[in-house]
Coordinates of C-alpha atoms in Angstrom, one line a residue:
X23 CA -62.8 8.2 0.8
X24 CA -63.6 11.4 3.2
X25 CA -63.4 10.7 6.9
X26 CA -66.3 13.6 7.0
X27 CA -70.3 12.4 6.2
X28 CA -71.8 15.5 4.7
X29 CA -75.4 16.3 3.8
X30 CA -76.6 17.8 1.0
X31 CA -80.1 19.4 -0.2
X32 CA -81.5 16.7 -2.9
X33 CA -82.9 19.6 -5.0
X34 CA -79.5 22.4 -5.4
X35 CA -76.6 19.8 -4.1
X36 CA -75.4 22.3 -1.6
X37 CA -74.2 21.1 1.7
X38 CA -76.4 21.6 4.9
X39 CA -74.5 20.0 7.5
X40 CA -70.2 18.5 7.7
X41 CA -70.2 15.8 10.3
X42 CA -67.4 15.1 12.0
X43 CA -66.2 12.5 14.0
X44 CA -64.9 9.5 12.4
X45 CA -60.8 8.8 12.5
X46 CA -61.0 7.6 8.9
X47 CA -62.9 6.9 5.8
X48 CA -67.0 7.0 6.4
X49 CA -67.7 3.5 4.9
X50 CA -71.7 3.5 5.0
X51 CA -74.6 5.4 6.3
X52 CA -78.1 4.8 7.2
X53 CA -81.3 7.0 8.2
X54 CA -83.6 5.6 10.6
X55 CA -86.9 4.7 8.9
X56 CA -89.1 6.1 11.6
X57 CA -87.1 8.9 12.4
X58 CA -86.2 11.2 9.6
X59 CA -83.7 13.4 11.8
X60 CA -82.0 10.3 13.3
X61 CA -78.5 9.1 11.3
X62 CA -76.1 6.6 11.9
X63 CA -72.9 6.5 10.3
X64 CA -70.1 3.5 10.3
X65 CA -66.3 3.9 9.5
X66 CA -63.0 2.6 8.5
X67 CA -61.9 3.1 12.0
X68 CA -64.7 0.7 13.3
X69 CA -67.2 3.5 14.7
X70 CA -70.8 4.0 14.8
X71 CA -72.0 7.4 15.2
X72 CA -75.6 8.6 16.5
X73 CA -76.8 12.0 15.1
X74 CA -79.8 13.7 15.4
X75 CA -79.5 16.3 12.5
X76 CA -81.9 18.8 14.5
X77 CA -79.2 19.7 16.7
X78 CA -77.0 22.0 16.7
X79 CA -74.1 19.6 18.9
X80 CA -75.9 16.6 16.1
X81 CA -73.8 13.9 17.6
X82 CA -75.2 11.9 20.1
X83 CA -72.2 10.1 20.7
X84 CA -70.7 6.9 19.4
X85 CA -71.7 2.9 20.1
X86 CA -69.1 0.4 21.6
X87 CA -68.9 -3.0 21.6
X88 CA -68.1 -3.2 25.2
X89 CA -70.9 -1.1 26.7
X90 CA -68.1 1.0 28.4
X91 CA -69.0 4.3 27.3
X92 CA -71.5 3.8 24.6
X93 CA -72.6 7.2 24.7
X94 CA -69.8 9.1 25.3
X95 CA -70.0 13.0 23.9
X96 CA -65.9 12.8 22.8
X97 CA -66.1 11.4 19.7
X98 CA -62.4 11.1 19.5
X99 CA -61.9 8.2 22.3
X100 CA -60.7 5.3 20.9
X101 CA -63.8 2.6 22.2
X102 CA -65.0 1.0 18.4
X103 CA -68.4 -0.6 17.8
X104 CA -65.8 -3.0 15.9
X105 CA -62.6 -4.2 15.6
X106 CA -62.1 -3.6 12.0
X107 CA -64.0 -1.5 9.7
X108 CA -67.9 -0.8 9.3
X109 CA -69.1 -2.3 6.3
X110 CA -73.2 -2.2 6.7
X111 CA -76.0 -0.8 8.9
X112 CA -79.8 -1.1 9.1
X113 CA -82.3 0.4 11.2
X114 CA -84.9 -1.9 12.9
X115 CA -88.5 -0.9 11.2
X116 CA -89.8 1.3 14.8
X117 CA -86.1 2.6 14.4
X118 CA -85.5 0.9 18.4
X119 CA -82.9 -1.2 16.7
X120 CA -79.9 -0.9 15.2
X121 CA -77.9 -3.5 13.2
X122 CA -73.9 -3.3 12.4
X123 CA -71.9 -5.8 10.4
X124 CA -68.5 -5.3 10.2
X125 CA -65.4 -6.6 8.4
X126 CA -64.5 -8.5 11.9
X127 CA -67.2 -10.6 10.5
X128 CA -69.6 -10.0 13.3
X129 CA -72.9 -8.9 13.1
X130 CA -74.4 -6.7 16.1
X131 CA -77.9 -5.8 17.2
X132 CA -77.8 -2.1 19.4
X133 CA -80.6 -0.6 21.5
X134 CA -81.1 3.0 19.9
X135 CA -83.0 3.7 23.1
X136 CA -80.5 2.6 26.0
X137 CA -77.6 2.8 22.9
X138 CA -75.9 0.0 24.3
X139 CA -74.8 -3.4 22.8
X140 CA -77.7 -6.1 23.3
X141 CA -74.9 -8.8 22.8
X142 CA -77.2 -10.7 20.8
X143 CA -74.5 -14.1 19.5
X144 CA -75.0 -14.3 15.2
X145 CA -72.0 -15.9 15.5
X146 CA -69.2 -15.1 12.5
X147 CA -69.8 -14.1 9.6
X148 CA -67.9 -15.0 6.5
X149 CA -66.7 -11.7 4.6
X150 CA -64.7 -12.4 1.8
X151 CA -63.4 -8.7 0.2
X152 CA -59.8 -7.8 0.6
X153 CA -61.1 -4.2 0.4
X154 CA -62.1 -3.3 4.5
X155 CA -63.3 -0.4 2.7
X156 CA -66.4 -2.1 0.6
X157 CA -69.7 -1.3 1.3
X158 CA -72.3 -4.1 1.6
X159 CA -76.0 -3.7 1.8
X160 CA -78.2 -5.8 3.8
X161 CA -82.1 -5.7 4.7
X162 CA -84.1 -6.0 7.4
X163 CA -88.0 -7.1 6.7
X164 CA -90.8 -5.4 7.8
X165 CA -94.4 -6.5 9.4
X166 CA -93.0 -9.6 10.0
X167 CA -92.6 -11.3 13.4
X168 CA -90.5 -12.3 14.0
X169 CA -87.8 -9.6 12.2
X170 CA -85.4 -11.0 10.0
X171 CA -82.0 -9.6 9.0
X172 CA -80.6 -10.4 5.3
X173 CA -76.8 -10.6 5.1
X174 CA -74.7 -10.5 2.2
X175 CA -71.9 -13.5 2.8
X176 CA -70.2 -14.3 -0.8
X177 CA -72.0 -15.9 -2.6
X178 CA -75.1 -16.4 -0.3
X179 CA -77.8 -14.7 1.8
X180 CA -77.7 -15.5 5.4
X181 CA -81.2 -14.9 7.1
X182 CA -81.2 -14.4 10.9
X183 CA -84.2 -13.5 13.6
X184 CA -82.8 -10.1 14.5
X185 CA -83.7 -10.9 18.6
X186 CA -82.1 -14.2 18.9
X187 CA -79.6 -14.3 16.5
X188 CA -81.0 -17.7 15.1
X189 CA -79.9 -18.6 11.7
X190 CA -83.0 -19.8 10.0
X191 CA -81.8 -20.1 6.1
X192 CA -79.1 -19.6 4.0
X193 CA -80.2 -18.3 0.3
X194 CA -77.9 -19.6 -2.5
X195 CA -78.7 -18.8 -6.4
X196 CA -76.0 -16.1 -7.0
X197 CA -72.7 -16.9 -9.0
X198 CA -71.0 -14.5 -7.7
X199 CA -70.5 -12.2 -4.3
X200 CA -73.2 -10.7 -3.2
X201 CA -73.3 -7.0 -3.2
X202 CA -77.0 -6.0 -1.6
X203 CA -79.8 -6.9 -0.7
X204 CA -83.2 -4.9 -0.3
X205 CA -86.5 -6.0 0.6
X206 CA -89.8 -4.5 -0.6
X207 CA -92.1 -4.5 2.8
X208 CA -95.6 -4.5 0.7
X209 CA -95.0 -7.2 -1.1
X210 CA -92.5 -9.0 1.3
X211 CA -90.0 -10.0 -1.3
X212 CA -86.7 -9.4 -1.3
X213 CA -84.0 -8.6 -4.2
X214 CA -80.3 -9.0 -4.5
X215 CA -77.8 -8.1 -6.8
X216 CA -74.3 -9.6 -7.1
X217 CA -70.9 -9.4 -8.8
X218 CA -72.8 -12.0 -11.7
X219 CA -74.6 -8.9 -12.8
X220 CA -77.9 -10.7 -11.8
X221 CA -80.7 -9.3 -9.9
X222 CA -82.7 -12.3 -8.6
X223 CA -86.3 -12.0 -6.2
X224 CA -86.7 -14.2 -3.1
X225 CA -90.6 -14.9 -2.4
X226 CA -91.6 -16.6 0.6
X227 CA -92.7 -20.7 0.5
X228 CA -96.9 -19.5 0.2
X229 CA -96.0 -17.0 -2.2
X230 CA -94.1 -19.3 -4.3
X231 CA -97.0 -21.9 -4.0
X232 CA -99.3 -18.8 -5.4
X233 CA -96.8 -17.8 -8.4
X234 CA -97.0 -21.6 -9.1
X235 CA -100.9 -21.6 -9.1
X236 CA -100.5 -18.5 -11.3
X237 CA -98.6 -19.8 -13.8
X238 CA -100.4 -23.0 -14.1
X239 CA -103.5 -21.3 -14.3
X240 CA -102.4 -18.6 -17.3
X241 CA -101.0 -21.6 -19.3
X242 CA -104.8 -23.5 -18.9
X243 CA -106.4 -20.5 -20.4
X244 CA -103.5 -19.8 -23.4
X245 CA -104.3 -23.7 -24.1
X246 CA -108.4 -23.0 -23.9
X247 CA -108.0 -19.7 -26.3
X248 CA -105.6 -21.7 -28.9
X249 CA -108.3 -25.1 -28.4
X250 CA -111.3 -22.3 -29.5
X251 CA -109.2 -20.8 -32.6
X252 CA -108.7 -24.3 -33.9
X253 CA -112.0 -24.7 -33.7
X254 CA -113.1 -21.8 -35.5
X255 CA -110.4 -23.1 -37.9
X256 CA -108.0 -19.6 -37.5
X257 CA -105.0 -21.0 -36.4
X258 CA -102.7 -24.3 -36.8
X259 CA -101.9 -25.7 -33.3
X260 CA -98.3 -25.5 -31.6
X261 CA -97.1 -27.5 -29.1
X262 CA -97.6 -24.6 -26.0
X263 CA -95.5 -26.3 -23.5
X264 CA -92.2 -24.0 -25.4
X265 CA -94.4 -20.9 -25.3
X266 CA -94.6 -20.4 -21.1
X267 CA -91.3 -18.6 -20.6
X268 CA -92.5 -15.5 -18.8
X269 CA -90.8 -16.7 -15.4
X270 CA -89.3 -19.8 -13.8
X271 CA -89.5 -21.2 -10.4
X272 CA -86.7 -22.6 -7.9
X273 CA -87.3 -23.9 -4.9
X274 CA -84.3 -23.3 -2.9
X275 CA -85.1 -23.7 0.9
X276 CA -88.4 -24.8 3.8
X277 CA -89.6 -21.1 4.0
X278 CA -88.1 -18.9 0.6
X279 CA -88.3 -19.5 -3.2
X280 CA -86.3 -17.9 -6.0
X281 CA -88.3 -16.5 -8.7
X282 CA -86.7 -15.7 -11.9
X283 CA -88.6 -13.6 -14.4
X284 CA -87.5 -14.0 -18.0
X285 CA -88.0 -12.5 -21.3
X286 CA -91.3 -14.0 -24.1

C-alpha cells in the first residue's frame, strides 16, 4: 500500500493531484458529502488528514486525539488522531462532523469546523482483523435525528447516536465479519455485506411493520385471483401457503428489522 493518496480524473485515469503527508500506508479515504473539495484521509501511522483540493498548499493540517495541535500545517509531527492505524471515516451529512474508527478500537467524533476532538466516550470497540491494514466501511444515516453511526464489529452492527456516543442497538444476522455497511438516506435502509458472502437490508421497526402489511396483503389477493379461477373452473387449487417466498422477515431488535429478499 502507497503512503501517498492520489486523485485521478474518473473519465482518462490520469492523476490531478499526489497528496502527501501520511508516514505510511493510506488505509481509507472519505469526501465530505456537502463539500465536494473537502477530503479526509486516515493512515497506517494513525493520522487524519484535512484537504481542501482547491488549494494549492491542499492540506489543512492533521487531527489529534489530544487537541494539542490539531491543526498544525507540519504534517510530519508525530501527534496521531490514533494510536494504531486508521481503519474507517465518515463525514457527518452537513459535512460539520467527522467520524474516525481506528484499530485502537476507538471510535471518534471531530469538529470539521474548530477541527478539534469533541471527546465524545463510544467506549471500545471490538476489532477483530490481525491485518491493522484492513479497511472497514461504516455509515452514518441521514435526515434522522438524532444521527446514528453504523459500525462494523465481527460479526455485528453496533448503532450509536453520533453526539452522545449512546449505544442504542447491536444488529446481529451476519455469519461472518462484517465488512461494510452503507445506508440509502431515501429510503432509510441500510445494507451490509460480510465475509458470509451475504448482503442483508436493515429496515426500521415501522417499516418492517409495513413490509409485513405488504406481504400479507399480496398473499390475500394471490388467494382471491386463484379462489376466481377455480370458479371459472381454469385451474386446480394448490395449497398457496409454499408459493409466498418473495422475501422473509426477522425481527431482530426494539427499533430495526432484517429483511431478507429471496428468489420465486
Amino acid at each position: 500500500m502507497d503512503k501517498y493518496a492520489y486523485i485521478c480524473d474518473i473519465r482518462t485515469l490520469a492523476r490531478t493531484h499526489t497528496l502527501e503527508g501520511h508516514r505510511a500506508a493510506v488505509t481509507c479515504t472519505r469526501w465530505a458529502n456537502d463539500g465536494p473539495y473537502l477530503l479526509a484521509t486516515g493512515g497506517a501511522d494513525g493520522k487524519i488528514l484535512l484537504w481542501d483540493v482547491r488549494k494549492a498548499r491542499s492540506c489543512l493540517g492533521h487531527l489529534d486525539s489530544g487537541n494539542n495541535a490539531s491543526m498544525a500545517h507540519n504534517v510530519g509531527v508525530v501527534n496521531t488522531a490514533h494510536e494504531r492505524s486508521v481503519i474507517s471515516l465518515e463525514f457527518a451529512e452537513d459535512a460539520h462532523h467527522l467520524v474516525s474508527f481506528g484499530a485502537d478500537h476507538r471510535i471518534r467524533l471531530w469538529s470539521t469546523v474548530s477541527h478539534k476532538n469533541t471527546m465524545v466516550d463510544y467506549g471500545r470497540v471490538a476489532f477483530e482483523f490481525r491485518d491493522m491494514t484492513r479497511h472497514l466501511q461504516m455509515s452514518m444515516s441521514s435526515q434522522t435525528q438524532p444521527s446514528l453511526i453504523y459500525i462494523p464489529s465481527g460479526d455485528k452492527i453496533l448503532v450509536y447516536e453520533m453526539m452522545t456516543g449512546v449505544k442504542i442497538a447491536t444488529l446481529t444476522a451476519h455469519f461472518g465479519h462484517v465488512l461494510a455497511c452503507a445506508y440509502h438516506p431515501s429510503l432509510q435502509y441500510l445494507f451490509s455485506g460480510a465475509t458470509d458472502r451475504n448482503i442483508l437490508l436493515w429496515a426500521p421497526a415501522d417499516e418492517f411493520k409495513d413490509f409485513e402489511e405488504e406481504m400479507e396483503e399480496g398473499r390475500r389477493k394471490q388467494l382471491e385471483r386463484s379462489a376466481k379461477r377455480i370458479a371459472n373452473g381454469a385451474v386446480q387449487m394448490y395449497s398457496s401457503s409454499c408459493k409466498w417466498t418473495r422475501g422473509v422477515t426477522m425481527k431482530t431488535d426494539d427499533s430495526f428489522s432484517l429483511i431478507v429478499t429471496l428468489p420465486r
